[in-house]
Coordinates of C-alpha atoms in Angstrom, one line a residue:
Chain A
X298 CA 104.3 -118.4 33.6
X299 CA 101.2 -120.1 34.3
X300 CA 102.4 -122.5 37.2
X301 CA 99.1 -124.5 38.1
X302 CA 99.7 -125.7 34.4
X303 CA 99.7 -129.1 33.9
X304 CA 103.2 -130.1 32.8
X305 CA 103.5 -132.2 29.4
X306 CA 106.7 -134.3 29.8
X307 CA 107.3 -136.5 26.2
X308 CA 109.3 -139.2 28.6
X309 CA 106.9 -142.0 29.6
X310 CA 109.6 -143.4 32.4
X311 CA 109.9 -140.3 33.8
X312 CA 106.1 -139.9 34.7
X313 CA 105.8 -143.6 35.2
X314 CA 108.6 -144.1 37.5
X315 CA 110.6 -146.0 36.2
X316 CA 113.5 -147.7 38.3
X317 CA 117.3 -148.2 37.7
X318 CA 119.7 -146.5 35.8
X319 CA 118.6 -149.0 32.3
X320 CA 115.0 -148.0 33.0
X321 CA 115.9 -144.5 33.2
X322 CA 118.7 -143.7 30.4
X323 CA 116.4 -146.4 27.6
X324 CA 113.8 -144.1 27.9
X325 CA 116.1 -141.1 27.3
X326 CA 117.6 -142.5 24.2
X327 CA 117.4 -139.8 21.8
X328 CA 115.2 -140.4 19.0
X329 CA 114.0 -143.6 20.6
X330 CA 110.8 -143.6 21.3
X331 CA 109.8 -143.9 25.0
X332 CA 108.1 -147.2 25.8
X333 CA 105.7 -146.0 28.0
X334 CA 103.2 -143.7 26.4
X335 CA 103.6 -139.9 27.3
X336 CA 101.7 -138.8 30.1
X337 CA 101.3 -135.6 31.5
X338 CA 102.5 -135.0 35.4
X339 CA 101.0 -132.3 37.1
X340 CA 103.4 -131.4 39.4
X341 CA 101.3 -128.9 41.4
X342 CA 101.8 -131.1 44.3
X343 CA 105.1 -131.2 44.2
X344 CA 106.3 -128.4 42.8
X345 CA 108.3 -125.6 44.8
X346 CA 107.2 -121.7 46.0
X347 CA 110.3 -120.4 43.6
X348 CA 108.8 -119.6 41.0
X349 CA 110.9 -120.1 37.0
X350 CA 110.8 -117.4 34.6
X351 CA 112.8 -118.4 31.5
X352 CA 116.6 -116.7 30.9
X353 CA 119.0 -115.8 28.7
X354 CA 121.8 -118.4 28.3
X355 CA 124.3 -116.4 27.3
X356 CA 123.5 -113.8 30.5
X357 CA 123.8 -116.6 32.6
X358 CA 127.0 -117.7 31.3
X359 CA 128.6 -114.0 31.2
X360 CA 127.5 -113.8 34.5
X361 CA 128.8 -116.9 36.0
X362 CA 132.6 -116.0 34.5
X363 CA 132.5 -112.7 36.2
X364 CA 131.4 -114.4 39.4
X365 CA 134.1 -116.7 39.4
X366 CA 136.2 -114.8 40.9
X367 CA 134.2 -114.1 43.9
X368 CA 133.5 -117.8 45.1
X369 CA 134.8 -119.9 42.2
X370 CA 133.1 -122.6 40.6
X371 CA 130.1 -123.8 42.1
X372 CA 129.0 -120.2 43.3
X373 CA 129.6 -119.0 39.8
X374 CA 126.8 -121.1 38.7
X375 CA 124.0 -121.0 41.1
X376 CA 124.9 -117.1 42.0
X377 CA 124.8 -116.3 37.8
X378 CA 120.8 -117.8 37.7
X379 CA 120.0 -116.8 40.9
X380 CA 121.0 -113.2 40.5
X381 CA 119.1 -112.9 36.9
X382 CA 115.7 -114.5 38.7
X383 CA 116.1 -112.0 41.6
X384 CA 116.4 -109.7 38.8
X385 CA 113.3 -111.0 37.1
X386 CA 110.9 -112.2 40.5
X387 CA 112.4 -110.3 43.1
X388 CA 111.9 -112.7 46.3
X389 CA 112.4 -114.9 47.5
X390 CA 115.4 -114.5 45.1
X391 CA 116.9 -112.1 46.5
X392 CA 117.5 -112.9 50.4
X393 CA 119.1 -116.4 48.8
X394 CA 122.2 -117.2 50.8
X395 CA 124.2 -117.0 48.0
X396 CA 127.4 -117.2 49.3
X397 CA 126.7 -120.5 50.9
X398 CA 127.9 -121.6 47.0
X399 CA 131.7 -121.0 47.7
X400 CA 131.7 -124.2 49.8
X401 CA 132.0 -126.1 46.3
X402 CA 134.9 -124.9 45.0
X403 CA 137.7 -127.3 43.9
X404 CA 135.4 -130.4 44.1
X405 CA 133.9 -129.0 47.7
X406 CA 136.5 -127.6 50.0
X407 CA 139.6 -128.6 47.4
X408 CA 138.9 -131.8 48.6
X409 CA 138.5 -132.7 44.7
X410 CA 135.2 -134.5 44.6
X411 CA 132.4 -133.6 42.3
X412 CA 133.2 -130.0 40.0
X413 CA 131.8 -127.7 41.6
X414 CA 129.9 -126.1 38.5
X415 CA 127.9 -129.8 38.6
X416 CA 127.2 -129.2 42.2
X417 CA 126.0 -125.6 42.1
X418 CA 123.6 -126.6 38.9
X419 CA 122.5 -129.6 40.8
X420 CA 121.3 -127.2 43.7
X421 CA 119.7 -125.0 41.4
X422 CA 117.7 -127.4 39.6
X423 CA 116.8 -128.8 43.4
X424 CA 115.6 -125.5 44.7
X425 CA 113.1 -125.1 41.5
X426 CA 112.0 -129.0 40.8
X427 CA 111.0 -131.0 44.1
X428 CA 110.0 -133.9 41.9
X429 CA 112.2 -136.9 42.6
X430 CA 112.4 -138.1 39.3
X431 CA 112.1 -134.7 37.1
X432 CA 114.9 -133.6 39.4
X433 CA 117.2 -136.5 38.5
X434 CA 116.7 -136.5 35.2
X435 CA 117.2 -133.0 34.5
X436 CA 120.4 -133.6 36.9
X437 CA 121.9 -137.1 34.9
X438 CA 121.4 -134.8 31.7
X439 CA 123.2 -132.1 32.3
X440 CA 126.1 -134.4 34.1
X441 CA 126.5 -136.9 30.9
X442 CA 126.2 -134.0 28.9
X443 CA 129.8 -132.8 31.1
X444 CA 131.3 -136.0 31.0
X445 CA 131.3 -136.6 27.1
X446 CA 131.5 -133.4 25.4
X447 CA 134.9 -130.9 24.7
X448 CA 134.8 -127.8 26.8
X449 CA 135.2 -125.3 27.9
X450 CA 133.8 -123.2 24.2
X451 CA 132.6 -120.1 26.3
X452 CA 134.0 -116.8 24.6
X453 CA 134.5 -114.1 27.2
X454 CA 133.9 -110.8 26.2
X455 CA 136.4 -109.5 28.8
X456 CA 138.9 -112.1 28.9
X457 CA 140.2 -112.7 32.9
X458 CA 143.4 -114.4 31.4
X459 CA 143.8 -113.1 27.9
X460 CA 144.0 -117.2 26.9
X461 CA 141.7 -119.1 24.6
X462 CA 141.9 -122.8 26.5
X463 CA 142.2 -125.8 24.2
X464 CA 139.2 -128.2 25.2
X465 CA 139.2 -131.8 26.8
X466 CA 136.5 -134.7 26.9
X467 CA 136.4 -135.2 31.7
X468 CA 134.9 -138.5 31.4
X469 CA 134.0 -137.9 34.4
X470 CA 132.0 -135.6 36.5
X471 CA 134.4 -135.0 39.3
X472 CA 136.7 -132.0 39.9
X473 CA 140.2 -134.0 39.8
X474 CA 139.6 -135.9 37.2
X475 CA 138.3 -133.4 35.0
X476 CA 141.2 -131.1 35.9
X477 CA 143.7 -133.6 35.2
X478 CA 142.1 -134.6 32.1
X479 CA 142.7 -131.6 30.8
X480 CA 146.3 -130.8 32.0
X481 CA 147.4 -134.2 30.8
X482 CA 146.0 -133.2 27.2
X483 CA 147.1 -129.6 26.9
X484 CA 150.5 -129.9 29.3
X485 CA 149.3 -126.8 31.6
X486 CA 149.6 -127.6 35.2
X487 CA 147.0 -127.0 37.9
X488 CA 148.0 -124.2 39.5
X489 CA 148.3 -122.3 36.2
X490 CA 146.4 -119.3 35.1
X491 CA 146.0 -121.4 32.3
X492 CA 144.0 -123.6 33.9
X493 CA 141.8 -121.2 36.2
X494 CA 141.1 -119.8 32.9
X495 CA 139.7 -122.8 31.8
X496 CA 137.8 -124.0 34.8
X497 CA 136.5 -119.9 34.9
X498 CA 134.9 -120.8 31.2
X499 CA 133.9 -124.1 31.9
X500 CA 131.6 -122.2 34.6
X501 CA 130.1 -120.0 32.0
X502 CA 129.3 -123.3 29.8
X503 CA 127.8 -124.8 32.9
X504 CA 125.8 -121.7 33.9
X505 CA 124.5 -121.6 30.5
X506 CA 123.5 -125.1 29.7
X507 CA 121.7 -125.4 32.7
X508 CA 119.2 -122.7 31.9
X509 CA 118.9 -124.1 28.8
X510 CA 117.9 -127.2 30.4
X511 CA 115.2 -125.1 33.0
X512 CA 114.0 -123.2 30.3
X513 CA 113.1 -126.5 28.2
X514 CA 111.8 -128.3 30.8
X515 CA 109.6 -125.4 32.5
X516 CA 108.4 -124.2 28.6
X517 CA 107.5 -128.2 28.2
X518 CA 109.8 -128.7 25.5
X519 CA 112.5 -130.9 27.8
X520 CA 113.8 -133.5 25.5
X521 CA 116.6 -135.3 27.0
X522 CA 119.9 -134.6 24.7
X523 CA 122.2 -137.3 26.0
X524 CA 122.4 -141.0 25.0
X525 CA 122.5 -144.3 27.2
X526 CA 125.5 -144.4 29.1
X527 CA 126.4 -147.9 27.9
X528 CA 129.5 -147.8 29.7
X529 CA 127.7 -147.4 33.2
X530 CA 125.0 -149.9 32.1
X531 CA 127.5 -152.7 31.0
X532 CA 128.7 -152.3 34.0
X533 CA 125.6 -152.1 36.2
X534 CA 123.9 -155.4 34.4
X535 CA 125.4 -157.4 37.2
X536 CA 126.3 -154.4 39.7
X537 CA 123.4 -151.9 39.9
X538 CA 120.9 -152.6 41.7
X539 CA 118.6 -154.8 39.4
X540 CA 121.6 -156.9 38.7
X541 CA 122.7 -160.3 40.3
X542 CA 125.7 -158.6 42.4
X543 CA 123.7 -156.2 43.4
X544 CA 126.5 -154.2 44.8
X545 CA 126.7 -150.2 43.8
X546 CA 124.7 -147.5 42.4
X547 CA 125.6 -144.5 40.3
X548 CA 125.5 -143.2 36.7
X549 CA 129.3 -142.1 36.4
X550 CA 131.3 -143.3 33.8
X551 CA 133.0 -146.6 35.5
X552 CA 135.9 -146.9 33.1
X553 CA 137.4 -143.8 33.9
X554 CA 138.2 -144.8 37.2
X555 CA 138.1 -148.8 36.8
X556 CA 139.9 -150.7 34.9
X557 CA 138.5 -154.4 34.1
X558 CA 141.1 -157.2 35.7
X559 CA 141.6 -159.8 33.5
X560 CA 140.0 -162.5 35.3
X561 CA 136.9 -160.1 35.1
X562 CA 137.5 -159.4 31.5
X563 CA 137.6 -163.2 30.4
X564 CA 134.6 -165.0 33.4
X565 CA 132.7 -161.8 34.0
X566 CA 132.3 -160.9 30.1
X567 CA 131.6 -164.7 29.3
X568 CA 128.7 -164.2 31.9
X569 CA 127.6 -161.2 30.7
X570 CA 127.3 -162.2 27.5
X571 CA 125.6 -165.2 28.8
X572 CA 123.1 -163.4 30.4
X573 CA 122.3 -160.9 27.4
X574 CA 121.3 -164.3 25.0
X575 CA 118.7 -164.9 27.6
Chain B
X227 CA 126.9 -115.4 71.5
X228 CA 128.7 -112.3 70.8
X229 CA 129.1 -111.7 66.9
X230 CA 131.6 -108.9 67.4
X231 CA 133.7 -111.1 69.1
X232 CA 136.7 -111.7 67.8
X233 CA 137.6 -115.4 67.0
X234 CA 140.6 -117.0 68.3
X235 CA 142.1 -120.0 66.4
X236 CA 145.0 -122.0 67.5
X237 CA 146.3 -122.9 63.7
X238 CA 148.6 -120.8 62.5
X239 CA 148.3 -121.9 58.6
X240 CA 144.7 -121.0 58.8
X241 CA 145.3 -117.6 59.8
X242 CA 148.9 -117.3 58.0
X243 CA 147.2 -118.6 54.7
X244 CA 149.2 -121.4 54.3
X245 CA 148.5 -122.6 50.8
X246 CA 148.3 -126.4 49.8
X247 CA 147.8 -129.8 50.8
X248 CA 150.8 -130.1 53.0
X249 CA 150.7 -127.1 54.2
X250 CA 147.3 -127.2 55.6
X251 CA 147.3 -131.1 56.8
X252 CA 150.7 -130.6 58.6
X253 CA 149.3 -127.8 60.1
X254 CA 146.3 -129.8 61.9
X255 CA 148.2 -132.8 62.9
X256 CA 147.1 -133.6 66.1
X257 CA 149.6 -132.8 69.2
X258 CA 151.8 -131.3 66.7
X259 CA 152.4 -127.7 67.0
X260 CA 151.7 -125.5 64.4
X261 CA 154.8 -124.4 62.8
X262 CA 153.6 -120.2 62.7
X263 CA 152.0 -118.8 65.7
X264 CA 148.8 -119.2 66.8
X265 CA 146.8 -116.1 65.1
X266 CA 143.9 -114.2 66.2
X267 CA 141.1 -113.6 63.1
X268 CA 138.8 -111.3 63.2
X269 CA 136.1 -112.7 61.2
X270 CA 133.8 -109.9 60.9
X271 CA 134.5 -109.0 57.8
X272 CA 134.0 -112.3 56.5
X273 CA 131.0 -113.7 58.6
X274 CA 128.0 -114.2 57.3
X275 CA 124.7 -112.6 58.8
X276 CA 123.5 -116.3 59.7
X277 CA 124.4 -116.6 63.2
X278 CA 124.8 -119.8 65.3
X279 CA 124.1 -121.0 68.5
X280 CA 125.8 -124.2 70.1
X281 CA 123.3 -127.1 69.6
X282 CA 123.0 -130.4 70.9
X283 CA 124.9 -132.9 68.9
X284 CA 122.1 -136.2 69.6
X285 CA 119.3 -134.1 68.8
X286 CA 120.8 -133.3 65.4
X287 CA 121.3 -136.9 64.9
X288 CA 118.2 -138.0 66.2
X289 CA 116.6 -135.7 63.8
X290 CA 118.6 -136.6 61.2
X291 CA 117.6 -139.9 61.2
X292 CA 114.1 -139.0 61.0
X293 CA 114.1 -136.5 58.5
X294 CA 115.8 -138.9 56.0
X295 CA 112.5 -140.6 54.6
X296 CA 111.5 -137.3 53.8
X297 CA 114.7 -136.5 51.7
X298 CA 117.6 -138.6 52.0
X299 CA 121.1 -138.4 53.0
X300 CA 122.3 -134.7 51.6
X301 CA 118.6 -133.7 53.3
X302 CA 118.8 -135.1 56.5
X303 CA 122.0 -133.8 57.5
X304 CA 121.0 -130.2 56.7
X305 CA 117.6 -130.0 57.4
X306 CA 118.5 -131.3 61.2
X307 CA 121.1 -128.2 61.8
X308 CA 119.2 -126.1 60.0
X309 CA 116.0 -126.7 61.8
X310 CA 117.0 -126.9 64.8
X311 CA 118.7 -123.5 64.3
X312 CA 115.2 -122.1 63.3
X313 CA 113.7 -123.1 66.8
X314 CA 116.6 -121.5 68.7
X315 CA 116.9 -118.5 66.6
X316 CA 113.7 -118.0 64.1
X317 CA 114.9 -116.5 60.7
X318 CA 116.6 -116.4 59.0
X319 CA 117.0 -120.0 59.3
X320 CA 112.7 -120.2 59.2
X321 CA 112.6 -119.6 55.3
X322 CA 115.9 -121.2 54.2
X323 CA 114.8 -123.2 51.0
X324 CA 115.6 -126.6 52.4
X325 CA 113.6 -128.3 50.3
X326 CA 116.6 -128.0 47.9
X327 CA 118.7 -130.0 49.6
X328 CA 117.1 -133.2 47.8
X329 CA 119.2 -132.9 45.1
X330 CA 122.2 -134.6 47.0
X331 CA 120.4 -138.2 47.3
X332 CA 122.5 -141.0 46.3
X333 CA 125.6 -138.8 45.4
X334 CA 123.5 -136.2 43.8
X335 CA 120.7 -137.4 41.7
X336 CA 121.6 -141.1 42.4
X337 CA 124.7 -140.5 40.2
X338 CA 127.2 -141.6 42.8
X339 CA 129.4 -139.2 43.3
X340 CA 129.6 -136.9 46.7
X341 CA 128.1 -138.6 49.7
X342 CA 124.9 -137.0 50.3
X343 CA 125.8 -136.7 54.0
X344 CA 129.3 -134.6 53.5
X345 CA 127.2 -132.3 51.0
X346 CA 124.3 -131.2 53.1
X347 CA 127.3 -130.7 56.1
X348 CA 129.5 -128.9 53.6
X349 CA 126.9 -127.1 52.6
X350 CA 125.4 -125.9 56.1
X351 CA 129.3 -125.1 57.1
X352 CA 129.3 -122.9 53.8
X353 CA 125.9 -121.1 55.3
X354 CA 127.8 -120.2 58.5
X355 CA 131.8 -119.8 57.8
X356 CA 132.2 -117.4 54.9
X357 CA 136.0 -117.5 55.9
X358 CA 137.5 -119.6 53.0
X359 CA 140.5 -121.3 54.4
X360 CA 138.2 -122.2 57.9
X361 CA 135.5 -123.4 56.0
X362 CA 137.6 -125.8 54.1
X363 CA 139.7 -126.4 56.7
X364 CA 136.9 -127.6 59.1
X365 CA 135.2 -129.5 56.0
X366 CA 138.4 -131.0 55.4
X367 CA 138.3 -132.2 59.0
X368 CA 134.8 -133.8 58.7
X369 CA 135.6 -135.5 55.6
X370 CA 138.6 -137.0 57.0
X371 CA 137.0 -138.1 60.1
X372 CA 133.7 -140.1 57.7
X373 CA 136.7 -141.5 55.6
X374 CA 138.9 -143.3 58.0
X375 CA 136.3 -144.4 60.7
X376 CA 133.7 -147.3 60.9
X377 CA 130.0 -146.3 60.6
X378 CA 127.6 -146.2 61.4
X379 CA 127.3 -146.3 64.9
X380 CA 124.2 -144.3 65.8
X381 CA 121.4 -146.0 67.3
X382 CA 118.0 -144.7 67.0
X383 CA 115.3 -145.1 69.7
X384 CA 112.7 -146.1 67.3
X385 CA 114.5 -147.9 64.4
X386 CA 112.5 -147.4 61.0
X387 CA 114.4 -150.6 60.1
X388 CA 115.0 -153.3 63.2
X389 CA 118.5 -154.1 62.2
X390 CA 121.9 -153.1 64.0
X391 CA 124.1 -152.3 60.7
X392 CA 127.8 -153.7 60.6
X393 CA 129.8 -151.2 60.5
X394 CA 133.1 -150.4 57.6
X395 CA 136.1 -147.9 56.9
X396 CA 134.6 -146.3 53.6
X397 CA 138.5 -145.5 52.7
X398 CA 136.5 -142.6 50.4
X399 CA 133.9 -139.9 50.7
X400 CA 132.3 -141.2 47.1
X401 CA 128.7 -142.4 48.0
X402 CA 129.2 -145.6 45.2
X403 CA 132.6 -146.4 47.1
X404 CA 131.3 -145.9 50.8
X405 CA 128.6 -148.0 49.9
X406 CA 129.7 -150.1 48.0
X407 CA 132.7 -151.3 50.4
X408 CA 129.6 -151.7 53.2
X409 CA 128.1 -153.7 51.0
X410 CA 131.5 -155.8 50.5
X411 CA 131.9 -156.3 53.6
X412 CA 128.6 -156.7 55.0
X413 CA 127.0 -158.9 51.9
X414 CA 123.9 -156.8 51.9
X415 CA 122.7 -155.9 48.3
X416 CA 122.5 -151.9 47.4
X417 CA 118.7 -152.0 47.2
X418 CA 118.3 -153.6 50.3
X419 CA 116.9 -152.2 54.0
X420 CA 119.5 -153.3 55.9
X421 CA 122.0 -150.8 53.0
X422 CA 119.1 -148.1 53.7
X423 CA 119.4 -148.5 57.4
X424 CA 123.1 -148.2 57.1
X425 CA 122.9 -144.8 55.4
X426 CA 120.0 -143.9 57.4
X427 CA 122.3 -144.0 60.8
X428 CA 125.0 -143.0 58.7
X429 CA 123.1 -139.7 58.3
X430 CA 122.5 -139.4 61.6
X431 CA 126.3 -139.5 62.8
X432 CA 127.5 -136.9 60.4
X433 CA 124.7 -134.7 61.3
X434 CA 126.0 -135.0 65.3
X435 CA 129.6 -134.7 64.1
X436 CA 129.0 -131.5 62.3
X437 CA 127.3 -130.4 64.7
X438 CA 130.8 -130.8 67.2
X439 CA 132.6 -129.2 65.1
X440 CA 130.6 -126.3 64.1
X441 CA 130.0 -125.9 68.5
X442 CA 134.0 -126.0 69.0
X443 CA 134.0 -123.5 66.2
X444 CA 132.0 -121.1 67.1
X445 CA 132.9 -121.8 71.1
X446 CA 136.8 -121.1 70.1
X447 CA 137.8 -124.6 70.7
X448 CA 138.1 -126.1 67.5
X449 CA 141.1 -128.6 67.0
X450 CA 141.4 -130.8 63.8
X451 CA 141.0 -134.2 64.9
X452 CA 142.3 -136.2 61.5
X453 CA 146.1 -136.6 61.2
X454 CA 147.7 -135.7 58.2
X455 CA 146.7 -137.8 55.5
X456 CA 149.9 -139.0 54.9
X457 CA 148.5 -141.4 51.4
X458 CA 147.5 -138.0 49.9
X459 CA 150.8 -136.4 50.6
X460 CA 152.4 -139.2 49.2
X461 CA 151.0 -138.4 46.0
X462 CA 150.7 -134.8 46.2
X463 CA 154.3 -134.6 46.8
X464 CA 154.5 -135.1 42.9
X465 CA 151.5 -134.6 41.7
X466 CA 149.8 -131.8 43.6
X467 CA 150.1 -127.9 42.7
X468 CA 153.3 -127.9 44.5
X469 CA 155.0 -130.9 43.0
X470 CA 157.2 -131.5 40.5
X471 CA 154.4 -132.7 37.6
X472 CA 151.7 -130.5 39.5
X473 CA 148.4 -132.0 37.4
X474 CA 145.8 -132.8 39.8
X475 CA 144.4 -131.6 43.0
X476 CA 142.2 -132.7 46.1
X477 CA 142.3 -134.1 49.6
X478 CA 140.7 -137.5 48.9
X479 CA 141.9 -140.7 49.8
X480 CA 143.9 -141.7 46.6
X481 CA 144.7 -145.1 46.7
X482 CA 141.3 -145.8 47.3
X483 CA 140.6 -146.1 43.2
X484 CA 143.8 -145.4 41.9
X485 CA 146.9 -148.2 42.3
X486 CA 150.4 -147.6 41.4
X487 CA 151.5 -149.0 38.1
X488 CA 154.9 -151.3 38.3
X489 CA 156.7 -148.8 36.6
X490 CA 155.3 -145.8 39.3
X491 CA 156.4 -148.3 41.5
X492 CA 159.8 -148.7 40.7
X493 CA 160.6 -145.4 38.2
X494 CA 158.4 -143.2 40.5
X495 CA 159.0 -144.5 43.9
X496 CA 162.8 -144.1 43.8
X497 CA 162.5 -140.5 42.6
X498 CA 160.1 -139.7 45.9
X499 CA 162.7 -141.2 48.0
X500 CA 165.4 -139.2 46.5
X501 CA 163.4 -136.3 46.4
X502 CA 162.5 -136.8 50.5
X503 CA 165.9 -137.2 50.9
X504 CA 167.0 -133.5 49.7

C-alpha cells in the first residue's frame, strides 16, 4: 500500500477538528451528510513506521478464539492482528511484545473495568493511527458499535466449549457490566464455561470487526457505521464539556450506570427542554 | 540484577494460587499474615525477556509530567518508565512502539472509561510481569492505592500551569468518575487548565508509584499496601464467582455507581448477615 498517499476521509469534522462529543457523533450520523465539506488529510506527518496491509476478518477472528486461551481477552485481540501483519510485513511485527496484552484480561487485572477485547483493539488501532482525531474516531466506532449490538455471533470451527451462547445487547463497554448483562439474560453464572465460551467468541467478533474497521479506513472507504449516541448527548448538553455544568467527559452510555433522580427528571428536563427551544 | 534469580514473595495466595476476590484481598491485608506459607516462585519460566532495573521514582514523575503534552495521561505514565528504562538498559526498551500508548487519553479515545494513568501502568507492569496472578495482584494494589487516596499531590519544578490543584478521593478508577468528583469538589469545569493541571500531576504520581512498586518487586520487597476492600467483598460475597447468585466480577469500588435498592437493603442485607453468621 502506497503510504505517502494522501488519505480521502468523507467526514468533514474529522479533518476539521471538530470538538466535543455533539460535534463529533453529528458528523458521524449515518447517511447524514457531514456539515463540513470533505477534505482530504494527509497524514504523512502523522502517521506511524507500522506499516497496514489489509486482512482477512474472518482470520483475525479464528485467530483471536484460539488465542484466548493463552492470555484471554484483550491479548486475543491485538495478538490475532498482530500475528497475521507479522505474517504479512515481517518487522517490526514480529519483535512486538505481545504478551504485554494479558494485562487486560477481565476488565485489566479482573479488576472489571473496560472489556478487554475494547482495550486490546484500542491499542491496535493506536500503534497504526497517531492521528488524534482519526484514532478516536475509529476507537468511539468500534466501542458504540459493542455497546448496542447482540453478540457474541462468531461460529467456531473448533468449538472450545461445545456451546452455541445466546447473545445480549452490554450497553456498555465495560467488562462487568457486559458480563453481567449477559448472565442476567441467559441465567449462566460468571464463572461458567458457559460464559468463558461467550466472552472467548465475543473476542473473535472483536478481532474481526476491528480489521474491518482498519481495512476501511487504510483502503479510504471508512464510513462511520454507528449512530449519535443520543443517550450520551442528552446527557452531555449540560454535562460535557461545551455544556453549562461543565462537569464530565466521556462517550459511554450514561443510563446504564445512572439513573435520573426525580428532582433531575422534572427541573433538569424542564431546563433542557428549555434550552433546546433556544 | 540477576534474571536467574529466584524471586521470593512473602504472599502465600500468590504463590498457592488462591482464586478470587477474597481470597486474594485477605491475603494482602496489611500486618495480617498470610493464611498459607510464604512461597518461593521461580519465575523463570514465566518472565519475560524485558528486564528491569530499579529506577528513581521522582524522575519517573518528573518525566511524567512533562511527557503528558506530548500524549496524555495513558502516555505519560508509560513513556516515563519506559524511557527511562531505555537509557539504563538500551533495547529492547529503545524501539518499543510507544507512540501507541495515545490511545488511552481521556479513558481511551476520550470515551471515559479506564483512567489513562492506571492503563499505561497496567500496561508497562504487563511488559515486565508475565506471572498472571503477580501482575494482577500488583495492578490490583496500584489501583487500590489511586482509588482511596487524595491526588494529586506532585509538584512540578516548572509548572506548565501555575496552579496548586485541590486535591479528592476519586472513590473509582473510571477517568469520567475520578474527574468528575475533582471537578465536584473543586468547582473547576472539565475543559478547564486548572482540571488539565490536575490530571497532569495526577500523571506524574502514578508514574512514581509504579515505579515503587515495580522496585520492591523486582528488589524482593514487595508488600501490598491497600487493605482489603472490604465494600467489594461486601458485594462479592453474593454476587462474585464464589457467591451464591455469582453474576458479575471485578475489584472496583462498587458503591461508587451502584446504590442498594430498599428491598437489597432489607431482603438482601438480612440474608448477608445470616449468611456471615454460618
Amino acid at each position: 500500500m502506497d503510504r505517502r498517499k494522501v488519505i480521502k476521509i468523507a467526514v468533514g469534522a474529522l479533518a476539521a477538528g471538530g470538538a466535543g462529543v455533539a460535534t463529533l457523533t453529528n458528523a458521524f450520523k449515518t447517511g447524514v451528510p457531514p456539515t463540513a465539506p470533505a477534505k482530504k488529510i494527509d497524514l504523512d506527518k502523522t502517521e506511524t513506521n507500522w506499516t497496514y496491509s489489509p486482512l482477512d476478518p474472518l482470520s483475525a477472528s479464528e485467530l483471536a478464539y484460539e488465542n484466548y486461551k493463552v492470555g484471554s481477552c484483550m491479548y486475543g485481540v491485538s495478538s490475532s492482528i498482530i500475528a497475521l501483519l507479522a505474517e504479512k510485513i515481517g518487522e517490526p511485527y514480529k519483535s512486538f511484545p505481545i504478551h504485554m496484552m494479558k494485562y487486560g484480561h477481565g476488565g485489566i487485572g479482573g479488576t472489571g473495568t473496560i472489556c478487554g477485547t475494547l482495550n486490546g483493539a484500542a491499542a491496535v488501532i493506536g500503534l497504526l493511527v497517531d492521528n488524534k482525531k482519526v484514532r478516536d474516531a475509529l476507537t468511539l466506532d468500534l466501542f458504540q458499535w459493542y455497546e448496542n449490538n447482540a453478540f457474541p455471533v462468531f461460529k467456531p470451527k473448533n468449538p472450545v466449549f461445545d456451546f452455541i451462547p445466546p447473545t445480549s445487547v452490554s450497553e456498555s463497554v465495560l467488562c462487568h457490566a457486559s458480563t453481567t448483562k449477559w448472565g442476567k439474560k441467559t441465567g449462566y453464572r460468571i464463572d461458567s464455561n458457559q460464559r468463558k465460551e461467550r466472552c472467548r467468541r465475543l473476542t473473535a467478533d472483536v478481532a474481526a470487526h476491528t480489521v474491518e474497521i482498519l481495512n476501511a479506513y487504510f483502503e479510504n472507504t471508512f464510513v462511520p457505521t454507528q449512530h449519535d449516541n443520543e443517550k450520551v448527548n442528552d446527557c452531555m448538553v449540560c454535562h460535557g464539556s461545551q455544556g453549562k455544568m461543565g462537569n464530565t467527559t466521556g462517550k459511554m452510555n450514561c443510563n446504564t450506570c445512572h439513573e435520573k433522580s426525580l428532582g433531575h427528571k422534572i427541573f433538569g428536563d424542564i431546563h433542557y427542554k428549555m434550552m433546546k427551544k433556544r
